Coordinates of C-alpha atoms in Angstrom, one line a residue:
Chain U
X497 CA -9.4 34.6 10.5
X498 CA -11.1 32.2 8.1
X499 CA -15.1 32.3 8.5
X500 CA -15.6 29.4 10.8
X501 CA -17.5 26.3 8.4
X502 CA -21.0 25.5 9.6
X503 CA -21.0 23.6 12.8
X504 CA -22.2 19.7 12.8
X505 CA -25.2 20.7 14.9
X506 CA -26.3 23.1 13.0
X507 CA -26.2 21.2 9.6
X508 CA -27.9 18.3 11.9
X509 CA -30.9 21.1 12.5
X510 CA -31.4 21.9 9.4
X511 CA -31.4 18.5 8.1
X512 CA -34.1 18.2 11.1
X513 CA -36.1 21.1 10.0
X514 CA -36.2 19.3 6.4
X515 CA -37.0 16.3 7.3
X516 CA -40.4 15.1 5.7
X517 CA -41.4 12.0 7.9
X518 CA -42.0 10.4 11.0
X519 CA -39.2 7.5 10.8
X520 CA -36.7 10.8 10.6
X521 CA -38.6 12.6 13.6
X522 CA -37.8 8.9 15.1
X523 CA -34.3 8.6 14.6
X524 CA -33.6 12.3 15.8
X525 CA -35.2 11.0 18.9
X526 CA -32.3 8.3 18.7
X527 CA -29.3 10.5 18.8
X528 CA -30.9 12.5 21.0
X529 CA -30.6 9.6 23.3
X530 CA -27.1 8.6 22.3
X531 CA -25.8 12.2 23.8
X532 CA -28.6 13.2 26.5
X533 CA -30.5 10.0 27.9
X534 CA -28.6 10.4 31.0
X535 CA -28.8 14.0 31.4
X536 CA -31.7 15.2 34.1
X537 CA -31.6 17.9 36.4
X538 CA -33.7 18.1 39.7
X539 CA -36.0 20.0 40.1
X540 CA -36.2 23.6 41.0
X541 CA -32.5 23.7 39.7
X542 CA -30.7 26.4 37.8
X543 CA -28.5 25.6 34.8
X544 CA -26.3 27.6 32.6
X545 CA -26.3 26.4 29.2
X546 CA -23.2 28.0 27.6
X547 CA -23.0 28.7 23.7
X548 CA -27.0 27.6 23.3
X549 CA -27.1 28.6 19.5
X550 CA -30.2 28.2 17.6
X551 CA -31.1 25.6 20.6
X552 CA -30.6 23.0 19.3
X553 CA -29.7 21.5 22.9
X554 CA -31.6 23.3 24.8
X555 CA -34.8 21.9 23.3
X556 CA -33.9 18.7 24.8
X557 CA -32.4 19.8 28.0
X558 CA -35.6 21.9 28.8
X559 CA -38.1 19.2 27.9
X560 CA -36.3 16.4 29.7
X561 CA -35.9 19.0 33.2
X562 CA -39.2 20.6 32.8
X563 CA -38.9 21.6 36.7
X564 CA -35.2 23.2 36.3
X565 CA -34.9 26.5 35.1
X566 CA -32.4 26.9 32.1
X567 CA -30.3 30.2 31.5
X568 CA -29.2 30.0 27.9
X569 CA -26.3 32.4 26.6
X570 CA -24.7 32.8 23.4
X571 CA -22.7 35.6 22.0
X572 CA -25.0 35.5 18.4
X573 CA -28.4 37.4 18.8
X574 CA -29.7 36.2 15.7
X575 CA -29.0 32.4 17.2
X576 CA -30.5 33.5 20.3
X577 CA -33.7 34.7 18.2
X578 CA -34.3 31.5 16.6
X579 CA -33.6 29.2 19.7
X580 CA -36.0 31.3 21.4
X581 CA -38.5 30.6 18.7
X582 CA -37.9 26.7 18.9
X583 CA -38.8 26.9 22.7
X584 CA -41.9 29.0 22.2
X585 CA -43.2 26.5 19.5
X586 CA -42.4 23.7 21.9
X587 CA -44.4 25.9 24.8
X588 CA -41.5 25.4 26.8
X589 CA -41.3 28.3 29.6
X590 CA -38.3 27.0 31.8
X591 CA -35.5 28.7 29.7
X592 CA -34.4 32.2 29.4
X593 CA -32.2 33.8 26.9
X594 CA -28.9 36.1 27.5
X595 CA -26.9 37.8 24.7
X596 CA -23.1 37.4 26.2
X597 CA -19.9 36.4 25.2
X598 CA -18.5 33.3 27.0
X599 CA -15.3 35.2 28.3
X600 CA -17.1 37.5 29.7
X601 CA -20.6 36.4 31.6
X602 CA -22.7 38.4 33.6
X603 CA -23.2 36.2 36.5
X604 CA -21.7 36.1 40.0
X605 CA -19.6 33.3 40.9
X606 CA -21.5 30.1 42.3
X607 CA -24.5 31.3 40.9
X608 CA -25.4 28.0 39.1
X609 CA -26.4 24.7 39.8
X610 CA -25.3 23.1 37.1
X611 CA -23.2 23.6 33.9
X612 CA -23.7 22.0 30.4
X613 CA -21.4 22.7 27.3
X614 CA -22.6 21.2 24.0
X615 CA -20.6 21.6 20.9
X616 CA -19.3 24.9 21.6
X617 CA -15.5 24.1 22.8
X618 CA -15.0 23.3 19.2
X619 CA -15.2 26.8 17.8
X620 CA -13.0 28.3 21.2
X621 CA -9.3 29.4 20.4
X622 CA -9.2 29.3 24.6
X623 CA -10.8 26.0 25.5
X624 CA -9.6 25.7 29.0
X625 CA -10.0 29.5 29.7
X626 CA -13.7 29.0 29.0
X627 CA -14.4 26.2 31.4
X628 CA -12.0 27.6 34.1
X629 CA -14.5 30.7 33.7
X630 CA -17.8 28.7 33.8
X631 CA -15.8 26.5 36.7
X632 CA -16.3 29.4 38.9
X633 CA -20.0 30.3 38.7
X634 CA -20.8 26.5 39.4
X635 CA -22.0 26.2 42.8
X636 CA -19.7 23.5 44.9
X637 CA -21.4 19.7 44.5
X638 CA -22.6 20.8 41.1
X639 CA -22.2 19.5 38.0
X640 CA -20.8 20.4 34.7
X641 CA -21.5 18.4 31.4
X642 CA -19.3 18.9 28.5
X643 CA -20.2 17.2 25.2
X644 CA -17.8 17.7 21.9
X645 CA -17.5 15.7 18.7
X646 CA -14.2 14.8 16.9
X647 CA -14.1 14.9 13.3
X648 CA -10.8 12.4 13.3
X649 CA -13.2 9.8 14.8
X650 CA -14.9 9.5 11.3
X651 CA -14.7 5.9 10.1
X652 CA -16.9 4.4 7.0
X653 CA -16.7 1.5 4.1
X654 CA -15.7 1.4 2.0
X655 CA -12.9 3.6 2.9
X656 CA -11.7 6.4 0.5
X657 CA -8.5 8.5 0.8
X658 CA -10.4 11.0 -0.5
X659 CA -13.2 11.5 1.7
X660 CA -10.9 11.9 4.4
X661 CA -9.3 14.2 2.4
X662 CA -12.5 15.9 2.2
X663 CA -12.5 15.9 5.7
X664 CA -9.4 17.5 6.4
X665 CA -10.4 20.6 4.5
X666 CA -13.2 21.0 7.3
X667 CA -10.6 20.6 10.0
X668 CA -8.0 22.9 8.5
X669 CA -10.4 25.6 8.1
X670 CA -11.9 25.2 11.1
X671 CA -8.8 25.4 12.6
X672 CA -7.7 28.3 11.2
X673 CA -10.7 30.1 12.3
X674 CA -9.3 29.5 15.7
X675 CA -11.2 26.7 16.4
X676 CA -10.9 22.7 16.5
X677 CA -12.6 19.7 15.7
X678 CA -10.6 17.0 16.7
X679 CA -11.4 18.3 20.3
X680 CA -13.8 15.6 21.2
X681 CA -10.8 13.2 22.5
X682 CA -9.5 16.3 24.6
X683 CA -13.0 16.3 27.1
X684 CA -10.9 14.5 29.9
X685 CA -7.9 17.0 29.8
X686 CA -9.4 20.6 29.4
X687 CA -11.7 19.7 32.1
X688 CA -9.2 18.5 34.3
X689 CA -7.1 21.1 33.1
X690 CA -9.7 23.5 34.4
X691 CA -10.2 22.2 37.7
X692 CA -13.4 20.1 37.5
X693 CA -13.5 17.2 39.9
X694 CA -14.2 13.7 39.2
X695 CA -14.3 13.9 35.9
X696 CA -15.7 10.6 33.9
X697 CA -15.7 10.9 30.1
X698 CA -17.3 8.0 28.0
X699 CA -17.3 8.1 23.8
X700 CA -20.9 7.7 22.5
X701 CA -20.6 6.2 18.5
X702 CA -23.2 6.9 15.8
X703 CA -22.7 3.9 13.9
X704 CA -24.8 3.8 10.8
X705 CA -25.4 0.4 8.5
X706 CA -28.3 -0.3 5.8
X707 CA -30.2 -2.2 8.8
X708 CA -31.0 1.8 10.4
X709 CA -32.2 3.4 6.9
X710 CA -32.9 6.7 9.3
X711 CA -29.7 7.2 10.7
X712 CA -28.2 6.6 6.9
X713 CA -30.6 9.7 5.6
X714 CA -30.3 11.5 8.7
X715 CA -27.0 11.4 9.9
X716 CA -24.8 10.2 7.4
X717 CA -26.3 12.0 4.5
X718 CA -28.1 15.2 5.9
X719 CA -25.5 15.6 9.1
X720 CA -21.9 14.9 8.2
X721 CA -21.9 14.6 4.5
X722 CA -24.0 18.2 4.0
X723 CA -21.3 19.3 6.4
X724 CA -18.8 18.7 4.5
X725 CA -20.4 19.6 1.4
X726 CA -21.0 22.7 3.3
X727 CA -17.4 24.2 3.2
X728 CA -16.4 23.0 -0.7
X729 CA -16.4 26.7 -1.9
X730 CA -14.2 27.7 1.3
X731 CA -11.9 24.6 0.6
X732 CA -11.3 25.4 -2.8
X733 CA -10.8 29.2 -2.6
X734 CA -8.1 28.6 0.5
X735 CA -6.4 26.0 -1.9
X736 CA -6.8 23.3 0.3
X737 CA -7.9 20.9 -2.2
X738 CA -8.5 20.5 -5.9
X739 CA -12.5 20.0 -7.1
X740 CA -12.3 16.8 -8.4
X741 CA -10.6 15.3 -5.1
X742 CA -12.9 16.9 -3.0
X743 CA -15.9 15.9 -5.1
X744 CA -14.7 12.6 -5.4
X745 CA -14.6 12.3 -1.2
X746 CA -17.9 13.7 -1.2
X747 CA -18.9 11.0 -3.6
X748 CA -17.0 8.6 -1.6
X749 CA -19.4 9.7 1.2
X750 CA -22.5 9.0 -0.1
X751 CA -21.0 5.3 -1.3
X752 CA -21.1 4.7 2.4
X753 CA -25.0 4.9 2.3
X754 CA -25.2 2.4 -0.1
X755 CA -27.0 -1.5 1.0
X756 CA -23.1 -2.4 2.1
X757 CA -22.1 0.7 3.0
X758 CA -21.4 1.5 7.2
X759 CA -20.3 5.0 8.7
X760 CA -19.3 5.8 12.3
X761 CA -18.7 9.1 14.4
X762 CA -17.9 9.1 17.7
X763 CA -18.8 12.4 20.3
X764 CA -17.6 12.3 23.4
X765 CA -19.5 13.4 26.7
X766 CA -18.0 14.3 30.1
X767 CA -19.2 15.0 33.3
X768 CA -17.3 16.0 36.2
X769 CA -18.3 18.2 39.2
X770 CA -17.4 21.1 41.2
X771 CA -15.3 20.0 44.4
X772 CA -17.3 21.1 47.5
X773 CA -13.7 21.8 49.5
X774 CA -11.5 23.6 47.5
Chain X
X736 CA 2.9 -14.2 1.7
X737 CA 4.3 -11.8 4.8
X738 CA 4.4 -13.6 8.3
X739 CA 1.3 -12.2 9.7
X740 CA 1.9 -9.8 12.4
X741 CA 1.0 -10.7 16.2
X742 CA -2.5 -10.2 16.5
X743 CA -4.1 -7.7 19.1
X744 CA -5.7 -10.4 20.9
X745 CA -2.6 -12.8 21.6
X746 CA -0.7 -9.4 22.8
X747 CA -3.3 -8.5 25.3
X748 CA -3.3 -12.6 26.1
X749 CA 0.4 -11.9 26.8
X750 CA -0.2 -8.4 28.8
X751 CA -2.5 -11.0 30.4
X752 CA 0.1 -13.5 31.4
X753 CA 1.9 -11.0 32.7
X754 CA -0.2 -9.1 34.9
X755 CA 1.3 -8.8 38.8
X756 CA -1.7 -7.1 40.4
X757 CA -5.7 -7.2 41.2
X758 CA -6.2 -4.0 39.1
X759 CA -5.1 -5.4 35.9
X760 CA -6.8 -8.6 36.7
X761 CA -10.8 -6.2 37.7
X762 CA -9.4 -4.4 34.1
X763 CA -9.2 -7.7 32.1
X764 CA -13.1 -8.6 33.2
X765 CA -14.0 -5.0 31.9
X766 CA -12.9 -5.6 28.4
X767 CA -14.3 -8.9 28.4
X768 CA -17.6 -7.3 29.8
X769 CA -17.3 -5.1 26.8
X770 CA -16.8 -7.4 24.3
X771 CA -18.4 -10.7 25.5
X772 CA -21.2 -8.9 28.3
X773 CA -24.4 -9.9 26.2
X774 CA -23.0 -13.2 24.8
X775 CA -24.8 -16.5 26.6
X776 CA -25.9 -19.6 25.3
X777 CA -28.5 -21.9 26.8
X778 CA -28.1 -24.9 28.8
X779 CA -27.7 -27.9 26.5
X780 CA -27.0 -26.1 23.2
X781 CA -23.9 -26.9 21.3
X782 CA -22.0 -23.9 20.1
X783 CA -19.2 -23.8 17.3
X784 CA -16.0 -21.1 18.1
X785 CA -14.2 -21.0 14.9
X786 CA -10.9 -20.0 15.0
X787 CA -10.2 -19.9 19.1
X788 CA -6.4 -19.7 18.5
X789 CA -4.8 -20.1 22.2
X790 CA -8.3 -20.1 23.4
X791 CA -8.5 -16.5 24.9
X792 CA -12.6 -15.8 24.2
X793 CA -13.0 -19.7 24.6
X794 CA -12.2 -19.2 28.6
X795 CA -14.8 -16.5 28.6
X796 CA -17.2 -18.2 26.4
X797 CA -17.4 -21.8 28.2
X798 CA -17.6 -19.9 31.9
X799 CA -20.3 -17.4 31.1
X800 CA -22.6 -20.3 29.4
X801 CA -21.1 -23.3 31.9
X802 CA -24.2 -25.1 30.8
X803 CA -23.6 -25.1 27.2
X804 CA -21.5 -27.3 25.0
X805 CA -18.2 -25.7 22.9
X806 CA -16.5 -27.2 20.0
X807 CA -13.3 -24.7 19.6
X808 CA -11.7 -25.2 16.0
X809 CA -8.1 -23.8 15.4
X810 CA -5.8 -25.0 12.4
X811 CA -2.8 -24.6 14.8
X812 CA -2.0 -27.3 16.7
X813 CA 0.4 -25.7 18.9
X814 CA -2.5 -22.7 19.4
X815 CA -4.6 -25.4 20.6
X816 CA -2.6 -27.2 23.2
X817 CA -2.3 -23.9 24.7
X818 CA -6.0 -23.1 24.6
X819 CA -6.6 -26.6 26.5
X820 CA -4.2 -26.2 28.7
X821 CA -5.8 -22.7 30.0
X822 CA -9.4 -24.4 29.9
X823 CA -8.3 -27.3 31.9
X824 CA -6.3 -24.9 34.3
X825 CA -9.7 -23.4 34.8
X826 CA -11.5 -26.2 35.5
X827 CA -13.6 -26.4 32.3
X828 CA -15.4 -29.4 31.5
X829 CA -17.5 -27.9 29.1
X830 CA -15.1 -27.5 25.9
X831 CA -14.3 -29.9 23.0
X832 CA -10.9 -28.9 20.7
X833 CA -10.9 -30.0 17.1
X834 CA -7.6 -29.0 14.6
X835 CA -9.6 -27.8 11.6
X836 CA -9.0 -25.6 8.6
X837 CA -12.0 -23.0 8.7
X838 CA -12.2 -23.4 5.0
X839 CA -12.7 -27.7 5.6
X840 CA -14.6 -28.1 8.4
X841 CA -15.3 -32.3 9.7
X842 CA -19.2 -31.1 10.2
X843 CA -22.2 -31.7 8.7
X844 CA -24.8 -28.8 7.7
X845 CA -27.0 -27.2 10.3
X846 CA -24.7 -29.3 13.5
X847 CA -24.7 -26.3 15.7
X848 CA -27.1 -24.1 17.5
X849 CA -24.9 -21.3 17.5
X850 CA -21.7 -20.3 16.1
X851 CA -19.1 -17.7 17.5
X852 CA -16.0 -16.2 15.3
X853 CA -13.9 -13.5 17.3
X854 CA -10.8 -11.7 15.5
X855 CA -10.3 -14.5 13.1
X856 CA -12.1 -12.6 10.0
X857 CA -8.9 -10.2 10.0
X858 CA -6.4 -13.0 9.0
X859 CA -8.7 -14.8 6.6
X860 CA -8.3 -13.3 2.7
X861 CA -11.7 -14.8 2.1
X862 CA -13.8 -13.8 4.9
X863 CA -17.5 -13.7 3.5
X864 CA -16.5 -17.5 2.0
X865 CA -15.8 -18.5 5.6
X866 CA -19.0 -17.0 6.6
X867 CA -21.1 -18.7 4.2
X868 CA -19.6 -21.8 5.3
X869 CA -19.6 -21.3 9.2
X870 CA -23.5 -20.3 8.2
X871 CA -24.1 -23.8 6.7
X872 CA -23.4 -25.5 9.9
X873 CA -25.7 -23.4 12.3
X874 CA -29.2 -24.8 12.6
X875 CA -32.0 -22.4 11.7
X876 CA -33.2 -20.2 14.1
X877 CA -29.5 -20.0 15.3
X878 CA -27.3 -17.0 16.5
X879 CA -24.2 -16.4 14.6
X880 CA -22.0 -13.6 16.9
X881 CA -18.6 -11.8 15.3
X882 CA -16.4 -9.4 16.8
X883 CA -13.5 -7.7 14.6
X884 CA -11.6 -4.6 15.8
X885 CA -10.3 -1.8 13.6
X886 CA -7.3 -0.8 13.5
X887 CA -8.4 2.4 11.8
X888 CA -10.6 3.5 14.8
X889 CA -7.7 4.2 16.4
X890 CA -7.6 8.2 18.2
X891 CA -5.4 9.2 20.6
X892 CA -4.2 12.3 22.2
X893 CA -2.0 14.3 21.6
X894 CA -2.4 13.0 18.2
X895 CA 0.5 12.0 16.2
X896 CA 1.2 11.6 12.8
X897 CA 4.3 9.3 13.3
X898 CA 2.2 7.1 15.5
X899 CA -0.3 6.8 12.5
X900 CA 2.4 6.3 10.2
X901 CA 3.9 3.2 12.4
X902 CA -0.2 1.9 12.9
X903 CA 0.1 1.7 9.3
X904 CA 3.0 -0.5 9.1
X905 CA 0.9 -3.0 11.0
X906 CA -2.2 -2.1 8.3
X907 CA 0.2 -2.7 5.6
X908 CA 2.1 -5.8 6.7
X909 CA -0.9 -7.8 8.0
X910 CA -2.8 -6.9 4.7
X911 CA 0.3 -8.6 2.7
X912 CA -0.2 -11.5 5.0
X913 CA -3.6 -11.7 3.7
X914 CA -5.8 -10.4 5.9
X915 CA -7.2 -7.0 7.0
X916 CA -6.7 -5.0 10.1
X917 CA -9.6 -2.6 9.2
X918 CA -12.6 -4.7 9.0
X919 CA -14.0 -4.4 11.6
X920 CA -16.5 -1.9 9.9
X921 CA -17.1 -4.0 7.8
X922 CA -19.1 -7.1 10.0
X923 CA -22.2 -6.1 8.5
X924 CA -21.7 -6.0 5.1
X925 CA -19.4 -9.4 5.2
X926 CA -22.3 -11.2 7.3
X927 CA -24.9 -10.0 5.3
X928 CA -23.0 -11.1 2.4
X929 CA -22.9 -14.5 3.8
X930 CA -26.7 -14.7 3.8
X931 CA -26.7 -14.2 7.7
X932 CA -29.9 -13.1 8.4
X933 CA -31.4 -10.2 11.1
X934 CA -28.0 -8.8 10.9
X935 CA -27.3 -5.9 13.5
X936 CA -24.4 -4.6 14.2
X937 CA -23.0 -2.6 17.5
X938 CA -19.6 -0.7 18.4
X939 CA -17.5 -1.5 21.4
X940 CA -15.1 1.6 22.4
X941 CA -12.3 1.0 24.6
X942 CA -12.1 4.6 25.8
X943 CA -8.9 5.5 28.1
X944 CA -8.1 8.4 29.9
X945 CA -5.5 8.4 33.1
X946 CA -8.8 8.3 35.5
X947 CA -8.8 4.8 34.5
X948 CA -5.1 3.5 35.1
X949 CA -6.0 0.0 34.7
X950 CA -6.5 0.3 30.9
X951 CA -4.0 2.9 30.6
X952 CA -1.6 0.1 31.6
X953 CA -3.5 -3.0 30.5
X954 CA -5.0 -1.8 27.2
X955 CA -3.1 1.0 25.9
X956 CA 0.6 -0.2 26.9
X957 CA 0.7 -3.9 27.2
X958 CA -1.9 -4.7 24.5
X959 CA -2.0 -1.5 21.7
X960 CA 1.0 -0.3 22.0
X961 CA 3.1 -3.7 22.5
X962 CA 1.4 -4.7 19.6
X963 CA 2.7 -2.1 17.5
X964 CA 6.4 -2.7 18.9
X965 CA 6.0 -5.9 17.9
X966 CA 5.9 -5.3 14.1
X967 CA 8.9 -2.8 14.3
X968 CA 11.7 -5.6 12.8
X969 CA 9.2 -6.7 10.3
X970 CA 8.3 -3.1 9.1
X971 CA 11.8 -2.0 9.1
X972 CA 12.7 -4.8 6.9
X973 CA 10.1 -4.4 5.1
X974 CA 11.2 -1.1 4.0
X975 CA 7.7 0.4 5.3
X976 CA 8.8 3.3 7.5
X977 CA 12.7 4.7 8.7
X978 CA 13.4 3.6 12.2
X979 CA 13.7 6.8 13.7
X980 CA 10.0 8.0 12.9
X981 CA 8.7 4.2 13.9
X982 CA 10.1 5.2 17.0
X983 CA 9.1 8.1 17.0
X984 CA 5.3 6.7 16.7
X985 CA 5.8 4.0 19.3
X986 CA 7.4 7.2 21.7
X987 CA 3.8 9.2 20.8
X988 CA 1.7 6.1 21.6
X989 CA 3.2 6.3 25.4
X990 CA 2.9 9.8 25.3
X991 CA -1.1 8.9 25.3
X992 CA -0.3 7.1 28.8
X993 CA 0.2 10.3 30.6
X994 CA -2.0 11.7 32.7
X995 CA -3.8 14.2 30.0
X996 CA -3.5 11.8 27.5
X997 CA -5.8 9.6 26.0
X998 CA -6.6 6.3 23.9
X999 CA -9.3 5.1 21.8
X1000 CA -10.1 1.6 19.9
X1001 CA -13.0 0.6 18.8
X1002 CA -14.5 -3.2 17.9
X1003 CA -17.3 -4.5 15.9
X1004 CA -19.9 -7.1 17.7
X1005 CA -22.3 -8.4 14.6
X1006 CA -25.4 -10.7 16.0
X1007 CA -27.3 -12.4 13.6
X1008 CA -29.1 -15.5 13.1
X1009 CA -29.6 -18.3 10.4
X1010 CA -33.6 -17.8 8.9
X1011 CA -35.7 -20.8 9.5
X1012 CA -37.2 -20.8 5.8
X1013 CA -35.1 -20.5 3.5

């Protein structure tokens, strides 16, 4: 098993946590719509948030559904440690944290409300298995939102061979750590696959030009370019890819954030429900 | 010079024609709602369509803005006697056809108050040129729309390298024609390029899973997919790709039909407008 590369949404918080002004604090606000404007949950509802990580998510979830109560898991204590410091600086006090592996919960079946997955399938050897699980502690009539990105989705100009040979590295090595990040264009199937009802899947594109200077710094730059920068040393020592090419893809990425330059990523965002008759 | 290959729009015309049933026909209106949803024109203004080939966005155009005034340009002659026989089968009063080269337009500067250009950028090997000169005939304070697709936004599952190898027969042969099946990324930079002002660019996914069997049928069959077929002589001949693994890609492309498969294309709707000083 190959160390699995840093995660998109992690690079996308730490690009967050460095960023020095408010048109950045803006345009996080903008993504943040892109994947969660038309998530709300009722009040007095109880949602499992599986595979919270540093919280990334669950900052959002919690502030837009201050009247739900959140139960955040992830199998990573020192994640859980920091995500509960975000939520304690943001005074949020709807969300409790469980250390627990995704295979295994502690929770009875049709204990929850609602279900949201955010950028966790990716990194799961068992995809289906996991939301089969989390199927059966949704309560019948709730829902279950599943939200992945898809690295093959990448699209920029100009266009370099390289760059997406660049990307490839990320994909192989995440892949060989068990994981996958092409998954984003499988939402429909594994959560049909596992039984959810009524499932409606809908792409949601980051598309980035000169005219939205934030989204160039803080997406295509800080987010999927420091990604990919991210796993260069892994790249090389698995003898994936020579230095110069990769270099020269990375290069090729930050071209794309010049005045003509345009990138585009597409996540895609499902949301089915639990049948009330089985 | 290659013959161009059948573009995407006159093969989903023809998956058009040949629809037998209401479902394709509520389909149809929601790619047009995709594409063409946020595209009117006032009453009494006099809009230019360059390039409206057998007049498949003209149809759309003319009977979404029935109080505006078209003058739909195509250098085919035969392109155009279709186009005005479907207006005139529609009942469209509202249309005027000229035969025109896009490079040698019979107008004078600043004629119209807007000007429309849908998948015609893709055949033309001097797009930003026909920009600038489209841009000289809008009035200031006009709207200049263009939609492209992008051939390279293509993601489907299961994935399949064959099927990208035969896309990129299409790539290849439409690029020796002259034009470019991947710019549709590239609306902003060519408008901006052709001095089009307040540029802003948005991306239009045709996302298809099997919960939505009219564009499994309409979109991903008739109109990707028989699109692809359509080059196989010419690519063969061509010497671009071996028969078998052609096949091989067109066999993967209906894979994507099934009922866990899925289909992805994206296009590229640019609005801008002409300044009113200079």
């Amino acid at each position: 098993m190959t160390r699995a590369p840093r995660p998109l949404e992690e690079t996308y918080v730490h690009g967050y946590d460095a960023r020095e002004n408010e048109r950045l604090r803006d345009q996080a606000g903008t993504l943040v719509d892109l994947l969660h404007s038309d998530t709300a949950y009722p009040d007095g509802s109880v949602v499992l948030e599986a595979g919270c990580g540093v919280g990334a998510q669950t900052l959002t979830l919690a502030t837009r559904s201050p009247n739900a109560r959140f139960i955040s898991v992830d199998v990573s204590a020192d994640s859980l440690a920091e995500a509960k410091r975000r939520t304690e600086e943001a005074g949020l006090d709807n969300v409790e944290f469980r250390q627990a592996d995704i295979f295994s919960l502690p929770f009875k079946e049709a204990s929850f409300d609602h279900v949201f997955v955010c950028f966790v399938l990716e990194h799961l050897s068992r995809p289906v298995e996991a939301l089969t699980l989390l199927h059966a502690l949704l309560k019948p009539g709730g829902t279950f939102t599943v939200i992945e990105g898809d690295h093959g989705s990448t699209l920029f100009h100009p266009d370099s061979g390289h760059a997406h040979a660049a990307i490839r590295c990320l994909v192989e090595l995440q892949r060989r750590a068990g994981g996958n990040s092409l998954i984003g264009r499988q939402v429909y199937p594994l959560m049909v696959g596992a039984g959810i009802d009524a499932v409606r899947v809908s792409p949601r594109i980051v598309y980035v030009d000169s005219s939205r200077p934030e989204l160039v710094d803080g997406f295509t730059r800080k987010t999927f370019t420091a990604m990919i920068e991210g796993v260069r040393e892994q790249a090389l020592a698995a003898g994936l890819i020579d230095a110069e090419t990769f270099d020269a893809g990375v290069r090729a990425l930050h071209r794309a954030t010049e005045a003509d330059g345009v990138f585009c990523y597409t996540f895609f965002k499902g949301i089915g429900e639990k049948a009330r008759c089985a």
